[in-house]
mmCIF file of C-alpha atoms in Angstrom:
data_model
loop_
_atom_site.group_PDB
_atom_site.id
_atom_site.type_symbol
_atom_site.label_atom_id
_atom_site.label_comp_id
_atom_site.label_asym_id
_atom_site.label_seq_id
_atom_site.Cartn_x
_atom_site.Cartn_y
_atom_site.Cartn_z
ATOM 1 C CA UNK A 1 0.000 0.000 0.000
ATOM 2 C CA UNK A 2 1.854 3.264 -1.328
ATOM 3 C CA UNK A 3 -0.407 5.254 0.932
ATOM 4 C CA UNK A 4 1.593 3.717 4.334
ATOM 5 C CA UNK A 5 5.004 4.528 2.640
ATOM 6 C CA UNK A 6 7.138 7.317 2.714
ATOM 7 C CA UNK A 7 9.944 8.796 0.312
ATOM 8 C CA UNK A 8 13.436 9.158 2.276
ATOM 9 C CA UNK A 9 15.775 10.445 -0.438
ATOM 10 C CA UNK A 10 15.245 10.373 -4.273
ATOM 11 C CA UNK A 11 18.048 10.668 -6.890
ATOM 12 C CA UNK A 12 17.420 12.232 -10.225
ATOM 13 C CA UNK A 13 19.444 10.888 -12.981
ATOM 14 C CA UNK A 14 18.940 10.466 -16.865
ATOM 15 C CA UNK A 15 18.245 7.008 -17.073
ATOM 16 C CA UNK A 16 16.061 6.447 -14.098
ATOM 17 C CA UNK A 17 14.732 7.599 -10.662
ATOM 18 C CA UNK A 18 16.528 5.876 -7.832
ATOM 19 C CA UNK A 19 14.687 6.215 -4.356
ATOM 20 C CA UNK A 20 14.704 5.133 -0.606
ATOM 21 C CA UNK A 21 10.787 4.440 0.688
ATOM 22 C CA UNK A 22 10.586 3.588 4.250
ATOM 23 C CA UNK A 23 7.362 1.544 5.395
ATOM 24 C CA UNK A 24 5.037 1.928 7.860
ATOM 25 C CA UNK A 25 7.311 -0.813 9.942
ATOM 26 C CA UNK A 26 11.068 1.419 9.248
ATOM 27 C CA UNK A 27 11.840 -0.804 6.734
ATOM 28 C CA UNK A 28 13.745 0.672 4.090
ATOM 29 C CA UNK A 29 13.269 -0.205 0.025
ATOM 30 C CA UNK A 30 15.489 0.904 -2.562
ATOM 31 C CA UNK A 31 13.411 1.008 -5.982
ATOM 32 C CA UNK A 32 14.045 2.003 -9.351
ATOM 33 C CA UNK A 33 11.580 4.417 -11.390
ATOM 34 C CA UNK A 34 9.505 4.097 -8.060
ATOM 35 C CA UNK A 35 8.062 0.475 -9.133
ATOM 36 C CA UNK A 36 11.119 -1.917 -9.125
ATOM 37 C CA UNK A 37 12.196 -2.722 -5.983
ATOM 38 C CA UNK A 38 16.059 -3.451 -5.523
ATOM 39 C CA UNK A 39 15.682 -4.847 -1.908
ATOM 40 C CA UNK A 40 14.355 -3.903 1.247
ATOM 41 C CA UNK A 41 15.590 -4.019 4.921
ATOM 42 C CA UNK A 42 12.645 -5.998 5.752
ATOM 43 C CA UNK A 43 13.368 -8.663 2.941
ATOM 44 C CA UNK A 44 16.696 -8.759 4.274
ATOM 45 C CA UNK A 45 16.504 -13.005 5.657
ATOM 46 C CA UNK A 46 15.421 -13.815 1.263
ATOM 47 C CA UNK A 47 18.946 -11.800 0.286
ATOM 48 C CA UNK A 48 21.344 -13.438 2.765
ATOM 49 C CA UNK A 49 19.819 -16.783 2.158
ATOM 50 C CA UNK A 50 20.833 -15.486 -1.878
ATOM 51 C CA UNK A 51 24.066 -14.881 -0.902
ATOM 52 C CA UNK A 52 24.932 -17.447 1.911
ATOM 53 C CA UNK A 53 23.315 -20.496 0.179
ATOM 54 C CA UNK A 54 26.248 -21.009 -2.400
ATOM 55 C CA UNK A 55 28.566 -20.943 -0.216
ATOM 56 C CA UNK A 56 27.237 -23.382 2.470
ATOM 57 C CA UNK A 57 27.209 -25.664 -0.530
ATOM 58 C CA UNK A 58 30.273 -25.278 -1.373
ATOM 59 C CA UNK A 59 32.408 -23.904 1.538
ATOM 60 C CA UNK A 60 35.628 -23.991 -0.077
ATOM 61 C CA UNK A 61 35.162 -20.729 -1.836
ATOM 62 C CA UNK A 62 37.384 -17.966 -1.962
ATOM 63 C CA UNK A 63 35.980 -15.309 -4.778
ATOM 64 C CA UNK A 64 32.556 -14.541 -5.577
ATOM 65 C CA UNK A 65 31.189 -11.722 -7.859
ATOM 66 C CA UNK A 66 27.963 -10.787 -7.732
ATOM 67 C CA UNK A 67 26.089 -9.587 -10.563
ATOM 68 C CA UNK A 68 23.902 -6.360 -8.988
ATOM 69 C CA UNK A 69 24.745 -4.524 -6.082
ATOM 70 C CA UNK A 70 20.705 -3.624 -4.840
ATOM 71 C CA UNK A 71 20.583 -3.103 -1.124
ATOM 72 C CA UNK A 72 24.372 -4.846 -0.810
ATOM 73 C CA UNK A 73 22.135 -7.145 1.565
ATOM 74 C CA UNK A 74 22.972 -9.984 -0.635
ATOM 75 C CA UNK A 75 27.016 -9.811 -1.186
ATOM 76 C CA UNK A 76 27.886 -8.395 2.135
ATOM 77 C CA UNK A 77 26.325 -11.941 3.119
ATOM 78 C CA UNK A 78 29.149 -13.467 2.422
ATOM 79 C CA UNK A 79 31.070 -11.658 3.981
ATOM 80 C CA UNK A 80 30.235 -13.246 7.568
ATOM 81 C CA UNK A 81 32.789 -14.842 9.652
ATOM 82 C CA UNK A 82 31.167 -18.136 8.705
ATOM 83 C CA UNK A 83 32.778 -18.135 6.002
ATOM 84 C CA UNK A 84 36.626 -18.312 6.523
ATOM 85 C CA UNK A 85 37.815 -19.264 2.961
ATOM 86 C CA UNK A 86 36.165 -15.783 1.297
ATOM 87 C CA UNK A 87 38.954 -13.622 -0.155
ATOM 88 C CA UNK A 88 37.535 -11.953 -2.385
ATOM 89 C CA UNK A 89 33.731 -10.002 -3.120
ATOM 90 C CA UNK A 90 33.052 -8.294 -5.915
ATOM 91 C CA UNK A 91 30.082 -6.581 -5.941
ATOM 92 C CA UNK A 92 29.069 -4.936 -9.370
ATOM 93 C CA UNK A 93 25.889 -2.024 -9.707
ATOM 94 C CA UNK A 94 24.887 -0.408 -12.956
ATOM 95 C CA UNK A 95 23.775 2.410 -11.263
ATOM 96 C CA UNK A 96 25.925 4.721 -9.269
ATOM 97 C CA UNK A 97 22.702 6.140 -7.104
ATOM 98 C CA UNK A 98 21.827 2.539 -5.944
ATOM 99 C CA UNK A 99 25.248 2.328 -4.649
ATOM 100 C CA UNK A 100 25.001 6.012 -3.234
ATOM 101 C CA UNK A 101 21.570 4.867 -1.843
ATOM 102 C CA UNK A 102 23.049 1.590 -0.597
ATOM 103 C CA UNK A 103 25.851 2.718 0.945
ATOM 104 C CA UNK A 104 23.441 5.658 2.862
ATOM 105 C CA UNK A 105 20.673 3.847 4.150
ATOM 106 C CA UNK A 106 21.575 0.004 4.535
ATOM 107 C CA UNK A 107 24.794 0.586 6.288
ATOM 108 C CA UNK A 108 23.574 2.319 9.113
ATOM 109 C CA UNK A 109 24.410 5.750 8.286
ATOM 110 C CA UNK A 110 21.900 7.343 6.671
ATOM 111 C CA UNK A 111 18.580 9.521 8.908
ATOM 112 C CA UNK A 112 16.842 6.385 10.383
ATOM 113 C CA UNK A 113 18.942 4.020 9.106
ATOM 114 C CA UNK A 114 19.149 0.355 10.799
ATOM 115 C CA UNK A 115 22.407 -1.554 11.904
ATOM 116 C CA UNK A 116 25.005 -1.993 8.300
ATOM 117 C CA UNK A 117 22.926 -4.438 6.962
ATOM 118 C CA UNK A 118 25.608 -5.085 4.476
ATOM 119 C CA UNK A 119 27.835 -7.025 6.692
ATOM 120 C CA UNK A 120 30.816 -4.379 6.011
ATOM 121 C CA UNK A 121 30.461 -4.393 2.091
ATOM 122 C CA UNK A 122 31.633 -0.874 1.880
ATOM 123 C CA UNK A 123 34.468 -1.348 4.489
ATOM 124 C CA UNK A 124 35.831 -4.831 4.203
ATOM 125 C CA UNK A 125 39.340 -4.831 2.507
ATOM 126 C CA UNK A 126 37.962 -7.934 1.029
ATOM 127 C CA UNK A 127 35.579 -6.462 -0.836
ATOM 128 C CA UNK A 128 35.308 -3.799 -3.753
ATOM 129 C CA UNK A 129 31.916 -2.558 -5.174
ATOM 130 C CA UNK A 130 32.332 -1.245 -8.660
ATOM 131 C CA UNK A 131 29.556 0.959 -10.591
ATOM 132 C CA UNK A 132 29.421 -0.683 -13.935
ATOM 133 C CA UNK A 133 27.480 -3.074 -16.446
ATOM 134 C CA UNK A 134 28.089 -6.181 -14.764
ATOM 135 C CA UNK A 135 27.662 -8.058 -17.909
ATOM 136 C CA UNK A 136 29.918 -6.241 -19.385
ATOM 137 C CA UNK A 137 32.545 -6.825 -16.691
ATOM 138 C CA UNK A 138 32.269 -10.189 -17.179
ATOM 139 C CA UNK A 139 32.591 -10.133 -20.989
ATOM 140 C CA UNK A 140 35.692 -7.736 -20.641
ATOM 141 C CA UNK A 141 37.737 -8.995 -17.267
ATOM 142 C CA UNK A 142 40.166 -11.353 -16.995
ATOM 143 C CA UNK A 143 39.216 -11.764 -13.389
ATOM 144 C CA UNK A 144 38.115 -15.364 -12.562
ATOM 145 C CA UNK A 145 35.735 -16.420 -9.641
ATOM 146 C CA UNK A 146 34.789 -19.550 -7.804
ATOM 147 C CA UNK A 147 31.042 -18.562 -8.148
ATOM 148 C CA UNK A 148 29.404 -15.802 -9.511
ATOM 149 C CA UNK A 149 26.034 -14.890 -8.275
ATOM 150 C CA UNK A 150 23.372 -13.117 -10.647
ATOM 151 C CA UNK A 151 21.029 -11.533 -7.891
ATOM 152 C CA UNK A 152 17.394 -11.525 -8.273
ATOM 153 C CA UNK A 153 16.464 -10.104 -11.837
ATOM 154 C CA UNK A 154 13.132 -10.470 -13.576
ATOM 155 C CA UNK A 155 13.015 -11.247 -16.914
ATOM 156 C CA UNK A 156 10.861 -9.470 -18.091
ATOM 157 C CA UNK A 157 11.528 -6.211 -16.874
ATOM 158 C CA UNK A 158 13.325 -4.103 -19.895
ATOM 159 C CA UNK A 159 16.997 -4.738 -19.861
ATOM 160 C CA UNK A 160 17.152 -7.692 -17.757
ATOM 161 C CA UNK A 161 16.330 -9.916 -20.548
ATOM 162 C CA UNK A 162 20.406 -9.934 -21.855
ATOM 163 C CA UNK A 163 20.811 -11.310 -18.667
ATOM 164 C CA UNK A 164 19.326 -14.432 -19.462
ATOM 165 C CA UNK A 165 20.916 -14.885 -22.729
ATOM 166 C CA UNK A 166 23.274 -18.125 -23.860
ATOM 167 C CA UNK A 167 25.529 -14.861 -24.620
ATOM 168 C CA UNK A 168 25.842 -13.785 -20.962
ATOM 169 C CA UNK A 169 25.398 -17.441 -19.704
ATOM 170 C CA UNK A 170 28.923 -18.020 -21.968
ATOM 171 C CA UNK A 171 30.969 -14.458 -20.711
ATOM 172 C CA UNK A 172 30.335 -16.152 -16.830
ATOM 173 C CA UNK A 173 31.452 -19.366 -17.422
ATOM 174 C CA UNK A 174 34.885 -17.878 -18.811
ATOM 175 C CA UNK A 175 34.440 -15.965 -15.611
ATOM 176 C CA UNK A 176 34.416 -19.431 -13.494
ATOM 177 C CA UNK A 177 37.619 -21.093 -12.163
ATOM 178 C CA UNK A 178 37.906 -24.622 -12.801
ATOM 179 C CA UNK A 179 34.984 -26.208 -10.860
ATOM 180 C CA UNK A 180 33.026 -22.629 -10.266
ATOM 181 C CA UNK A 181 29.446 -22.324 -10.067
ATOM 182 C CA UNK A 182 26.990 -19.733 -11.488
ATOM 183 C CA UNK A 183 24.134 -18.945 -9.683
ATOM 184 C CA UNK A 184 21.059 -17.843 -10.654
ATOM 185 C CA UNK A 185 17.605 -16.723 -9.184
ATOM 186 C CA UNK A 186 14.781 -17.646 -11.301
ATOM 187 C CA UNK A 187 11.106 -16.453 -10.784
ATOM 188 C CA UNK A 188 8.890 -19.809 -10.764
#
């Protein structure tokens, strides 16, 4: 109900309107052109389990890149102690408002804020957030990763379609070290 929500902060930028809406609750969401929703506070438990579940599976791991930046609920995951073997997080966001918005409101700082959500994302030498196509990174890096984790995209929101493309599906593999895993969030 958009009637119990408020508007925190709102960037303006030529591709799209990036906002922070609070609920009724405090729960902050970070949504894009005020209908697509990039992750909330109070969705936080579905992102971790999106981060974390990889790598209870396979706890060797060491690097992971993840595909989408969002709240940075999802890759500061695994950055918990848990997880001894991790590196290495790279976290990449194709827009540079998300991670402004990110980096404001999930990490504790921002005007009613919670606790960093993020797990240290934006303070952990271990980990380096990068504004760019993510796709793109993939296609152009020499960079390789035991997983890489594509967050939650829908397909059929415009743009997110090349994201679930044999093309894209080919750059990650080359992306993979020997025995890497992709991982990927469908909507069933």
């Amino acid at each position: 109900n958009r009637a119990s929500e408020k508007v925190v902060e709102v960037w303006e930028t030529s591709d799209c309107t990036v906002a922070v809406v609070e609920d009724m609750s405090g729960g902050q969401t970070i949504t894009i052109n005020s209908s697509y929703s990039l992750g909330s506070s109070t969705a936080m438990q579905n992102q971790l389990f999106q981060g974390q579940l990889p790598l209870f599976v396979y706890p060797e791991t060491r690097s992971v890149f993840f595909l989408g930046l969002g709240t940075g609920i999802t890759a500061g995951a695994a950055l918990h102690p848990q997880f001894k073997s991790i590196e290495r997080v790279v976290a990449c966001e194709l827009v540079p408002e998300v991670v402004d918005a990110a980096k404001k409101y999930m990490t504790g700082s921002g005007p009613g804020a919670p606790d960093d959500l993020t797990g240290g994302l934006f303070k952990d030498k271990r980990a380096e957030v990068l504004t760019a196509d993510g796709r793109h990174y993939l296609m152009a890096s020499h960079d390789s990763f035991d997983i890489v984790n594509a967050d939650l995209f829908l397909p059929y929101r415009r743009g997110a379609a090349s994201l679930y493309s044999r093309e894209h599906f080919a750059a990650a593999r080359h992306r993979l070290k020997p025995g890497g895993v992709y991982v990927q969030w469908l909507p069933l």
